[in-house]
PDB file of C-alpha atoms in Angstrom:
ATOM      1  CA  MET A 432      -0.013  -0.022  -0.016  1.00  0.00           C
ATOM      2  CA  LYS A 433       1.352   3.391  -1.003  1.00  0.00           C
ATOM      3  CA  THR A 434       1.546   6.118   1.595  1.00  0.00           C
ATOM      4  CA  SER A 435       0.865   9.671   0.533  1.00  0.00           C
ATOM      5  CA  ALA A 436       3.086  12.531   1.589  1.00  0.00           C
ATOM      6  CA  SER A 437       0.166  14.179   3.527  1.00  0.00           C
ATOM      7  CA  ALA A 438      -0.417  10.980   5.492  1.00  0.00           C
ATOM      8  CA  THR A 439       3.259  10.888   6.417  1.00  0.00           C
ATOM      9  CA  LEU A 440       3.184  14.513   7.454  1.00  0.00           C
ATOM     10  CA  ILE A 441       0.244  13.815   9.656  1.00  0.00           C
ATOM     11  CA  ARG A 442       1.766  10.731  11.357  1.00  0.00           C
ATOM     12  CA  TRP A 443       5.023  12.503  12.116  1.00  0.00           C
ATOM     13  CA  PRO A 444       3.563  15.154  14.273  1.00  0.00           C
ATOM     14  CA  ILE A 445       1.548  12.563  16.218  1.00  0.00           C
ATOM     15  CA  TRP A 446       4.658  10.494  16.757  1.00  0.00           C
ATOM     16  CA  PHE A 447       6.589  13.579  17.775  1.00  0.00           C
ATOM     17  CA  LEU A 448       3.898  14.668  20.266  1.00  0.00           C
ATOM     18  CA  THR A 449       3.827  11.234  21.739  1.00  0.00           C
ATOM     19  CA  LEU A 450       7.527  11.402  22.261  1.00  0.00           C
ATOM     20  CA  VAL A 451       7.347  14.857  23.794  1.00  0.00           C
ATOM     21  CA  ILE A 452       4.559  13.726  26.185  1.00  0.00           C
ATOM     22  CA  ALA A 453       6.564  10.655  27.209  1.00  0.00           C
ATOM     23  CA  VAL A 454       9.759  12.703  27.883  1.00  0.00           C
ATOM     24  CA  THR A 455       7.701  15.516  29.685  1.00  0.00           C
ATOM     25  CA  SER A 456       5.966  12.831  31.817  1.00  0.00           C
ATOM     26  CA  SER A 457       9.344  11.323  32.779  1.00  0.00           C
ATOM     27  CA  VAL A 458      10.726  14.673  33.706  1.00  0.00           C
ATOM     28  CA  LEU A 459       7.619  15.509  35.717  1.00  0.00           C
ATOM     29  CA  ARG A 460       7.837  12.176  37.576  1.00  0.00           C
ATOM     30  CA  ALA A 461      11.469  12.991  38.427  1.00  0.00           C
ATOM     31  CA  GLU A 462      10.502  16.480  39.676  1.00  0.00           C
ATOM     32  CA  ASP A 463       7.632  14.895  41.725  1.00  0.00           C
ATOM     33  CA  LYS A 464      10.131  12.452  43.206  1.00  0.00           C
ATOM     34  CA  ASP A 465      12.533  15.285  44.075  1.00  0.00           C
ATOM     35  CA  THR A 466       9.749  17.231  45.702  1.00  0.00           C
ATOM     36  CA  ALA A 467       8.369  14.343  47.617  1.00  0.00           C
ATOM     37  CA  ILE A 468      11.802  13.371  48.970  1.00  0.00           C
ATOM     38  CA  ARG A 469      12.687  16.913  49.892  1.00  0.00           C
ATOM     39  CA  ASN A 470       9.352  17.426  51.662  1.00  0.00           C
ATOM     40  CA  VAL A 471       9.830  14.257  53.737  1.00  0.00           C
ATOM     41  CA  ILE A 472      13.346  15.383  54.785  1.00  0.00           C
ATOM     42  CA  LEU A 473      12.123  18.898  55.646  1.00  0.00           C
ATOM     43  CA  LEU A 474       9.271  17.406  57.689  1.00  0.00           C
ATOM     44  CA  GLN A 475      11.715  15.324  59.681  1.00  0.00           C
ATOM     45  CA  ILE A 476      14.121  18.229  60.250  1.00  0.00           C
ATOM     46  CA  GLU A 477      11.245  20.374  61.403  1.00  0.00           C
ATOM     47  CA  ALA A 478      10.078  17.626  63.731  1.00  0.00           C
ATOM     48  CA  PHE A 479      13.565  17.344  65.200  1.00  0.00           C
ATOM     49  CA  ALA A 480      13.703  21.232  65.604  1.00  0.00           C
ATOM     50  CA  ASN A 481      10.394  21.104  67.537  1.00  0.00           C
ATOM     51  CA  ASP A 482      11.483  17.997  69.558  1.00  0.00           C
ATOM     52  CA  ASP A 483       8.405  16.267  68.111  1.00  0.00           C
ATOM     53  CA  GLU A 484       9.721  12.742  68.465  1.00  0.00           C
ATOM     54  CA  GLU A 485       6.502  11.114  67.159  1.00  0.00           C
ATOM     55  CA  ALA A 486       6.452  13.069  63.957  1.00  0.00           C
ATOM     56  CA  ALA A 487      10.198  12.395  63.323  1.00  0.00           C
ATOM     57  CA  TRP A 488       9.487   8.719  64.098  1.00  0.00           C
ATOM     58  CA  THR A 489       6.793   8.358  61.505  1.00  0.00           C
ATOM     59  CA  ILE A 490       9.157   9.441  58.788  1.00  0.00           C
ATOM     60  CA  ALA A 491      11.755   6.864  59.801  1.00  0.00           C
ATOM     61  CA  SER A 492      11.939   3.538  57.950  1.00  0.00           C
ATOM     62  CA  GLU A 493      11.119   0.237  59.603  1.00  0.00           C
ATOM     63  CA  GLY A 494      14.807  -0.579  59.715  1.00  0.00           C
ATOM     64  CA  ILE A 495      15.500   2.502  61.733  1.00  0.00           C
ATOM     65  CA  LYS A 496      12.495   1.784  64.022  1.00  0.00           C
ATOM     66  CA  ARG A 497      13.813  -1.772  64.622  1.00  0.00           C
ATOM     67  CA  ARG A 498      17.277  -0.492  65.376  1.00  0.00           C
ATOM     68  CA  PHE A 499      16.256   2.146  67.958  1.00  0.00           C
ATOM     69  CA  GLY A 500      13.008   0.627  69.268  1.00  0.00           C
ATOM     70  CA  SER A 501      11.217   3.793  70.319  1.00  0.00           C
ATOM     71  CA  SER A 502      10.790   7.455  69.275  1.00  0.00           C
ATOM     72  CA  ASP A 503      12.422   8.830  72.391  1.00  0.00           C
ATOM     73  CA  VAL A 504      15.543   6.675  72.010  1.00  0.00           C
ATOM     74  CA  PHE A 505      15.650   7.710  68.362  1.00  0.00           C
ATOM     75  CA  LEU A 506      15.331  11.488  69.122  1.00  0.00           C
ATOM     76  CA  SER A 507      18.013  11.196  71.827  1.00  0.00           C
ATOM     77  CA  MET A 508      20.406   9.532  69.379  1.00  0.00           C
ATOM     78  CA  VAL A 509      19.770  12.243  66.811  1.00  0.00           C
ATOM     79  CA  ARG A 510      20.177  15.001  69.400  1.00  0.00           C
ATOM     80  CA  GLU A 511      23.511  13.662  70.569  1.00  0.00           C
ATOM     81  CA  ALA A 512      25.046  12.188  67.395  1.00  0.00           C
ATOM     82  CA  TYR A 513      23.642  14.549  64.670  1.00  0.00           C
ATOM     83  CA  PRO A 514      23.298  18.129  66.140  1.00  0.00           C
ATOM     84  CA  ALA A 515      23.401  19.567  62.575  1.00  0.00           C
ATOM     85  CA  VAL A 516      20.363  17.488  61.645  1.00  0.00           C
ATOM     86  CA  HIS A 517      18.629  18.104  65.009  1.00  0.00           C
ATOM     87  CA  ARG A 518      19.053  21.832  64.946  1.00  0.00           C
ATOM     88  CA  ALA A 519      19.896  22.803  61.425  1.00  0.00           C
ATOM     89  CA  THR A 520      20.090  26.550  60.888  1.00  0.00           C
ATOM     90  CA  ALA A 521      20.297  26.400  57.122  1.00  0.00           C
ATOM     91  CA  ILE A 522      19.269  23.716  54.604  1.00  0.00           C
ATOM     92  CA  GLU A 523      20.239  23.493  50.865  1.00  0.00           C
ATOM     93  CA  PHE A 524      19.269  20.519  48.750  1.00  0.00           C
ATOM     94  CA  ALA A 525      21.884  19.264  46.338  1.00  0.00           C
ATOM     95  CA  GLU A 526      21.773  16.370  43.940  1.00  0.00           C
ATOM     96  CA  ARG A 527      19.660  13.208  44.286  1.00  0.00           C
ATOM     97  CA  VAL A 528      21.384  10.024  43.222  1.00  0.00           C
ATOM     98  CA  PRO A 529      19.280   6.985  42.234  1.00  0.00           C
ATOM     99  CA  HIS A 530      20.935   3.919  43.835  1.00  0.00           C
ATOM    100  CA  GLY A 531      18.985   0.849  42.907  1.00  0.00           C
ATOM    101  CA  PRO A 532      16.163   0.220  45.394  1.00  0.00           C
ATOM    102  CA  PHE A 533      16.778   3.520  47.183  1.00  0.00           C
ATOM    103  CA  GLU A 534      17.759   7.151  46.512  1.00  0.00           C
ATOM    104  CA  ILE A 535      20.501   9.204  48.070  1.00  0.00           C
ATOM    105  CA  GLN A 536      19.542  12.854  48.611  1.00  0.00           C
ATOM    106  CA  VAL A 537      22.439  15.134  49.352  1.00  0.00           C
ATOM    107  CA  VAL A 538      21.570  17.957  51.748  1.00  0.00           C
ATOM    108  CA  ARG A 539      23.886  20.725  52.807  1.00  0.00           C
ATOM    109  CA  LEU A 540      23.242  21.762  56.419  1.00  0.00           C
ATOM    110  CA  GLN A 541      24.470  24.381  58.747  1.00  0.00           C
ATOM    111  CA  GLY A 542      24.575  23.307  62.350  1.00  0.00           C
ATOM    112  CA  PRO A 543      23.709  25.363  65.390  1.00  0.00           C
ATOM    113  CA  GLU A 544      27.468  26.115  65.871  1.00  0.00           C
ATOM    114  CA  GLY A 545      27.716  27.557  62.331  1.00  0.00           C
ATOM    115  CA  LYS A 546      29.708  24.658  60.903  1.00  0.00           C
ATOM    116  CA  ARG A 547      28.653  23.319  57.518  1.00  0.00           C
ATOM    117  CA  TRP A 548      27.830  19.647  56.880  1.00  0.00           C
ATOM    118  CA  ASP A 549      26.966  17.347  53.969  1.00  0.00           C
ATOM    119  CA  ALA A 550      24.243  14.938  54.890  1.00  0.00           C
ATOM    120  CA  TYR A 551      23.551  11.914  52.689  1.00  0.00           C
ATOM    121  CA  TYR A 552      19.941  10.828  53.237  1.00  0.00           C
ATOM    122  CA  ARG A 553      19.136   7.309  52.248  1.00  0.00           C
ATOM    123  CA  MET A 554      15.468   7.382  51.145  1.00  0.00           C
ATOM    124  CA  ILE A 555      13.306   4.353  50.428  1.00  0.00           C
ATOM    125  CA  LEU A 556       9.820   4.112  49.024  1.00  0.00           C
ATOM    126  CA  ILE A 557       7.454   2.066  51.197  1.00  0.00           C
ATOM    127  CA  GLU A 558       3.883   1.613  50.019  1.00  0.00           C
ATOM    128  CA  GLY A 559       3.992   4.929  48.072  1.00  0.00           C
ATOM    129  CA  GLU A 560       5.587   6.922  50.894  1.00  0.00           C
ATOM    130  CA  TRP A 561       9.211   8.036  51.176  1.00  0.00           C
ATOM    131  CA  LYS A 562      10.935   7.113  54.416  1.00  0.00           C
ATOM    132  CA  VAL A 563      14.368   8.088  55.807  1.00  0.00           C
ATOM    133  CA  ALA A 564      16.358   4.871  56.042  1.00  0.00           C
ATOM    134  CA  GLY A 565      19.563   6.483  57.342  1.00  0.00           C
ATOM    135  CA  VAL A 566      21.710   9.583  57.260  1.00  0.00           C
ATOM    136  CA  ARG A 567      25.464   9.940  56.946  1.00  0.00           C
ATOM    137  CA  VAL A 568      26.818  13.305  57.900  1.00  0.00           C
ATOM    138  CA  GLN A 569      30.284  14.608  57.197  1.00  0.00           C
ATOM    139  CA  PRO A 570      31.992  18.011  57.372  1.00  0.00           C
ATOM    140  CA  ALA A 571      31.408  19.917  54.137  1.00  0.00           C
ATOM    141  CA  GLU A 572      34.349  20.705  52.001  1.00  0.00           C
ATOM    142  CA  LEU A 573      34.798  24.403  51.762  1.00  0.00           C
ATOM    143  CA  GLY A 574      35.516  25.758  48.354  1.00  0.00           C
ATOM    144  CA  ILE A 575      37.775  28.621  47.409  1.00  0.00           C
TER     145      ILE A 575
END
């Protein structure tokens, strides 16, 4: 069957629009993931700042909950071991790195003493909700 030039011209824009929609949808999903992960981290940092152990606890993964056993033990650990997370005075989100079954969100924090830290949040998706599965904090490298 012979295809006319006008039929080809009509099919091309439909194919192109389908491609644009697919790419846009993928970008929007990535932005939605960024927003969702950032919001969860901000909620937990806010809960720590308000000493709201239950709110901070609900954002923690099941692995964290098993490890610490209760919200008060968890909050005490964060207060003592992670003062920059517990009482952050400035927060800046950097890159998010997909890592197989979890995501690593890099967050630059300023602690209550003014020192800057890089926090690497391990985020996991559980039943449609992002949870904090761990945080590694190290002093930020200062640039020139």
